[in-house]
Amino acid sequence: MTHRGQAQLAIWSDIEPGQETDYLHWLTREHVLERVGVDGFLSGRVFRAEAGGKRRFFITYELQDAGVLAGPSYLARLNAPTPWSQRTMPILQNFARGGGPVVARAGLGNGSVVAPLRLDLAAAGLQDAGAQQALVQKIAGLDAVAQVWLMEVDAAGTGVQTKEKAMRRSVEGVFDGVLVVEALHAAAAQAALDGLLAGELGSAAVADRQLFSACFQLDRRLAGLEGAD
């Protein structure tokens, strides 16, 4: 029986339009497969958007638990990037990355359009477990919302210095929480986002309000890897 992971890793980056073909081939033919082969990585999902002349990507990996972030299997991979990864890492712009335990979740299944919001949990009033669960439950009850999850960043686990991190020219963004709304279509995701920004997150200074559409997904079972069950 497959159990849902207890943690997530969330990554944002932008690339130039002319770099997109090679980048997508890297993601779908090597990188995500490589990641779901790491001990404790259960699945990877890639989302895409266009804004300001850039191609924007949001990638999230479901993890068995937050300990995977600083575990030997993942660190070994981060410190031995493939030639294709070595070519790709320097082109990533506006890079942001954070992983940690999922502290609240509501809803079932995955949505095709997501609104991933980087948050200051204190400014958002989301440091208390009761407030965290109440918010995700409320959002999950909105029209055409499939699932909502809130992740608290493990700064120590995410911040480990690695060879792969040193190759990126973009300085990693810093944040301590991620709220992801997964909806069935863009209108529902936008409505949920607008409601949050006008209400519960109105004072939280949410800077990045981009919607992303699903473009690729791979889990250990589909990849034919051992330990998929």
Tab-separated table of C-alpha atoms in Angstrom:
chain	number	residue	atom	x	y	z
A	1	MET	CA	0.000	0.000	0.000
A	2	THR	CA	1.344	3.432	-0.964
A	3	HIS	CA	1.396	6.070	1.770
A	4	ARG	CA	1.508	9.793	1.182
A	5	GLY	CA	4.841	11.422	1.928
A	6	GLN	CA	5.182	13.621	4.988
A	7	ALA	CA	7.329	16.317	3.345
A	8	GLN	CA	7.749	18.261	0.107
A	9	LEU	CA	10.550	20.012	-1.746
A	10	ALA	CA	9.475	23.105	-3.724
A	11	ILE	CA	11.587	24.781	-6.424
A	12	TRP	CA	11.034	27.836	-8.625
A	13	SER	CA	13.166	28.986	-11.554
A	14	ASP	CA	12.976	30.978	-14.776
A	15	ILE	CA	14.730	30.412	-18.099
A	16	GLU	CA	14.939	32.233	-21.400
A	17	PRO	CA	12.524	31.057	-24.128
A	18	GLY	CA	15.346	29.890	-26.382
A	19	GLN	CA	16.611	27.547	-23.671
A	20	GLU	CA	13.300	25.815	-23.040
A	21	THR	CA	13.591	22.814	-25.368
A	22	ASP	CA	16.853	21.596	-23.876
A	23	TYR	CA	15.639	22.402	-20.359
A	24	LEU	CA	12.433	20.383	-20.780
A	25	HIS	CA	14.342	17.468	-22.276
A	26	TRP	CA	16.732	17.582	-19.314
A	27	LEU	CA	13.828	17.571	-16.856
A	28	THR	CA	11.744	14.853	-18.492
A	29	ARG	CA	14.485	12.582	-19.796
A	30	GLU	CA	17.013	12.743	-16.980
A	31	HIS	CA	16.566	15.018	-13.985
A	32	VAL	CA	13.192	14.065	-12.498
A	33	LEU	CA	13.950	10.371	-13.050
A	34	GLU	CA	17.260	10.871	-11.268
A	35	ARG	CA	15.531	12.579	-8.343
A	36	VAL	CA	12.781	9.980	-7.849
A	37	GLY	CA	15.555	7.403	-7.735
A	38	VAL	CA	16.934	9.033	-4.583
A	39	ASP	CA	16.072	7.236	-1.346
A	40	GLY	CA	12.994	8.838	0.180
A	41	PHE	CA	11.845	10.664	-2.986
A	42	LEU	CA	8.389	9.409	-3.954
A	43	SER	CA	7.365	11.541	-6.940
A	44	GLY	CA	8.137	14.675	-8.909
A	45	ARG	CA	5.756	17.116	-10.592
A	46	VAL	CA	6.643	19.909	-13.016
A	47	PHE	CA	4.465	22.988	-13.653
A	48	ARG	CA	5.001	25.696	-16.265
A	49	ALA	CA	3.981	29.325	-16.830
A	50	GLU	CA	4.930	32.258	-19.049
A	51	ALA	CA	5.457	35.759	-17.669
A	52	GLY	CA	7.533	38.783	-18.580
A	53	GLY	CA	9.101	37.070	-21.569
A	54	LYS	CA	10.434	34.249	-19.396
A	55	ARG	CA	9.519	30.596	-19.111
A	56	ARG	CA	8.763	29.965	-15.462
A	57	PHE	CA	8.762	26.590	-13.730
A	58	PHE	CA	7.552	25.300	-10.388
A	59	ILE	CA	8.720	21.807	-9.435
A	60	THR	CA	7.708	19.902	-6.342
A	61	TYR	CA	8.889	16.550	-5.056
A	62	GLU	CA	6.964	14.449	-2.563
A	63	LEU	CA	9.297	13.103	0.113
A	64	GLN	CA	8.939	10.307	2.602
A	65	ASP	CA	9.938	12.723	5.382
A	66	ALA	CA	11.969	15.896	5.875
A	67	GLY	CA	15.080	13.937	6.858
A	68	VAL	CA	15.537	13.031	3.191
A	69	LEU	CA	16.705	16.612	2.478
A	70	ALA	CA	20.001	16.125	4.297
A	71	GLY	CA	20.161	12.363	3.819
A	72	PRO	CA	23.208	10.643	2.300
A	73	SER	CA	21.430	9.505	-0.887
A	74	TYR	CA	20.241	12.992	-1.851
A	75	LEU	CA	23.473	14.753	-0.868
A	76	ALA	CA	25.484	12.261	-2.909
A	77	ARG	CA	23.375	13.135	-5.944
A	78	LEU	CA	23.679	16.895	-5.338
A	79	ASN	CA	27.444	16.600	-5.097
A	80	ALA	CA	27.789	14.597	-8.321
A	81	PRO	CA	25.770	16.508	-10.948
A	82	THR	CA	25.608	14.935	-14.390
A	83	PRO	CA	27.145	16.730	-17.393
A	84	TRP	CA	23.651	17.758	-18.492
A	85	SER	CA	22.921	19.173	-15.031
A	86	GLN	CA	26.234	21.022	-15.066
A	87	ARG	CA	25.170	22.671	-18.300
A	88	THR	CA	21.682	23.500	-17.015
A	89	MET	CA	22.246	24.845	-13.504
A	90	PRO	CA	23.950	28.115	-14.579
A	91	ILE	CA	21.016	29.149	-16.829
A	92	LEU	CA	18.428	29.104	-14.047
A	93	GLN	CA	17.165	32.553	-13.020
A	94	ASN	CA	15.166	33.770	-9.989
A	95	PHE	CA	15.894	30.471	-8.307
A	96	ALA	CA	14.107	29.628	-5.051
A	97	ARG	CA	14.160	26.320	-3.207
A	98	GLY	CA	12.808	25.090	0.108
A	99	GLY	CA	11.807	21.780	1.596
A	100	GLY	CA	10.384	20.508	4.837
A	101	PRO	CA	7.459	18.816	6.558
A	102	VAL	CA	3.892	19.256	5.351
A	103	VAL	CA	2.202	20.731	8.423
A	104	ALA	CA	-1.354	20.845	7.034
A	105	ARG	CA	-3.161	19.275	4.099
A	106	ALA	CA	-6.759	19.022	2.889
A	107	GLY	CA	-8.486	17.642	-0.182
A	108	LEU	CA	-7.863	14.662	-2.452
A	109	GLY	CA	-5.958	14.143	-5.665
A	110	ASN	CA	-3.885	16.550	-7.713
A	111	GLY	CA	-4.990	19.662	-9.539
A	112	SER	CA	-3.906	20.676	-13.042
A	113	VAL	CA	-3.291	24.332	-12.105
A	114	VAL	CA	-1.460	25.403	-8.958
A	115	ALA	CA	-0.898	28.628	-7.064
A	116	PRO	CA	2.314	28.074	-5.046
A	117	LEU	CA	2.872	30.887	-2.561
A	118	ARG	CA	6.094	31.511	-0.656
A	119	LEU	CA	5.207	32.846	2.783
A	120	ASP	CA	6.496	34.305	5.989
A	121	LEU	CA	4.425	32.101	8.303
A	122	ALA	CA	4.474	34.617	11.163
A	123	ALA	CA	3.288	37.486	8.956
A	124	ALA	CA	0.573	35.221	7.586
A	125	GLY	CA	-0.574	34.225	11.086
A	126	LEU	CA	0.177	30.580	10.318
A	127	GLN	CA	2.494	29.478	13.103
A	128	ASP	CA	-0.220	27.644	15.044
A	129	ALA	CA	-1.267	24.147	13.938
A	130	GLY	CA	-4.941	24.953	14.407
A	131	ALA	CA	-4.741	28.032	12.193
A	132	GLN	CA	-2.768	26.126	9.580
A	133	GLN	CA	-5.307	23.316	9.290
A	134	ALA	CA	-8.281	25.687	9.409
A	135	LEU	CA	-6.936	27.654	6.451
A	136	VAL	CA	-6.202	24.669	4.212
A	137	GLN	CA	-9.605	23.156	5.044
A	138	LYS	CA	-11.325	26.388	4.100
A	139	ILE	CA	-9.496	26.684	0.781
A	140	ALA	CA	-10.069	23.010	-0.073
A	141	GLY	CA	-13.813	23.612	0.250
A	142	LEU	CA	-13.818	26.231	-2.520
A	143	ASP	CA	-15.237	25.512	-5.953
A	144	ALA	CA	-13.004	23.286	-8.134
A	145	VAL	CA	-10.134	23.113	-5.647
A	146	ALA	CA	-8.691	19.599	-5.463
A	147	GLN	CA	-6.066	19.846	-2.763
A	148	VAL	CA	-4.258	22.359	-0.562
A	149	TRP	CA	-1.058	21.834	1.375
A	150	LEU	CA	1.160	23.925	3.621
A	151	MET	CA	4.848	23.142	4.050
A	152	GLU	CA	7.200	24.606	6.652
A	153	VAL	CA	10.746	25.014	5.351
A	154	ASP	CA	13.502	23.101	7.145
A	155	ALA	CA	16.204	25.761	6.789
A	156	ALA	CA	19.001	23.493	8.000
A	157	GLY	CA	18.133	20.637	5.659
A	158	THR	CA	17.514	22.893	2.670
A	159	GLY	CA	20.568	25.053	3.278
A	160	VAL	CA	23.259	22.369	3.058
A	161	GLN	CA	25.989	23.557	0.693
A	162	THR	CA	26.522	21.260	-2.308
A	163	LYS	CA	28.352	21.248	-5.623
A	164	GLU	CA	25.086	21.624	-7.518
A	165	LYS	CA	24.111	24.696	-5.482
A	166	ALA	CA	27.494	26.303	-6.126
A	167	MET	CA	26.953	25.985	-9.895
A	168	ARG	CA	23.837	28.155	-9.926
A	169	ARG	CA	24.414	31.833	-10.660
A	170	SER	CA	21.080	32.886	-9.169
A	171	VAL	CA	21.070	33.348	-5.384
A	172	GLU	CA	18.439	31.174	-3.734
A	173	GLY	CA	15.396	32.990	-2.423
A	174	VAL	CA	14.740	32.729	1.317
A	175	PHE	CA	11.310	31.902	2.745
A	176	ASP	CA	9.976	29.811	5.616
A	177	GLY	CA	6.682	28.456	4.308
A	178	VAL	CA	4.921	27.364	1.121
A	179	LEU	CA	1.171	27.238	0.592
A	180	VAL	CA	0.088	25.407	-2.575
A	181	VAL	CA	-3.474	25.546	-3.899
A	182	GLU	CA	-4.195	22.857	-6.507
A	183	ALA	CA	-7.265	23.488	-8.653
A	184	LEU	CA	-9.044	21.832	-11.565
A	185	HIS	CA	-8.681	24.855	-13.837
A	186	ALA	CA	-7.133	28.323	-13.944
A	187	ALA	CA	-10.302	30.224	-13.075
A	188	ALA	CA	-10.709	28.296	-9.828
A	189	ALA	CA	-7.054	28.729	-8.901
A	190	GLN	CA	-7.230	32.464	-9.586
A	191	ALA	CA	-10.437	32.841	-7.577
A	192	ALA	CA	-8.891	31.044	-4.606
A	193	LEU	CA	-5.744	33.154	-4.885
A	194	ASP	CA	-7.671	36.419	-5.128
A	195	GLY	CA	-9.729	35.488	-2.080
A	196	LEU	CA	-6.604	34.683	-0.054
A	197	LEU	CA	-4.862	37.920	-1.002
A	198	ALA	CA	-7.959	39.949	-0.149
A	199	GLY	CA	-8.500	38.057	3.098
A	200	GLU	CA	-6.277	35.758	5.170
A	201	LEU	CA	-3.017	36.603	3.374
A	202	GLY	CA	-3.731	40.284	2.799
A	203	SER	CA	-1.020	41.390	5.230
A	204	ALA	CA	1.486	38.648	4.403
A	205	ALA	CA	3.295	40.472	1.541
A	206	VAL	CA	3.051	37.598	-0.917
A	207	ALA	CA	5.356	38.685	-3.752
A	208	ASP	CA	5.025	35.880	-6.308
A	209	ARG	CA	1.417	35.277	-7.358
A	210	GLN	CA	1.919	33.255	-10.525
A	211	LEU	CA	-0.343	30.386	-11.578
A	212	PHE	CA	1.353	27.322	-13.074
A	213	SER	CA	-0.082	24.548	-15.266
A	214	ALA	CA	0.940	20.897	-14.971
A	215	CYS	CA	3.243	19.630	-17.709
A	216	PHE	CA	4.987	16.500	-16.357
A	217	GLN	CA	4.740	14.004	-13.516
A	218	LEU	CA	6.736	10.925	-12.566
A	219	ASP	CA	6.644	8.692	-9.507
A	220	ARG	CA	8.710	5.713	-8.442
A	221	ARG	CA	6.094	3.232	-9.641
A	222	LEU	CA	5.905	4.708	-13.148
A	223	ALA	CA	9.680	4.867	-13.288
A	224	GLY	CA	9.875	1.139	-12.506
A	225	LEU	CA	12.042	1.713	-9.462
A	226	GLU	CA	12.253	-0.652	-6.527
A	227	GLY	CA	10.500	0.450	-3.351
A	228	ALA	CA	7.583	1.956	-5.285
A	229	ASP	CA	5.108	0.335	-2.962
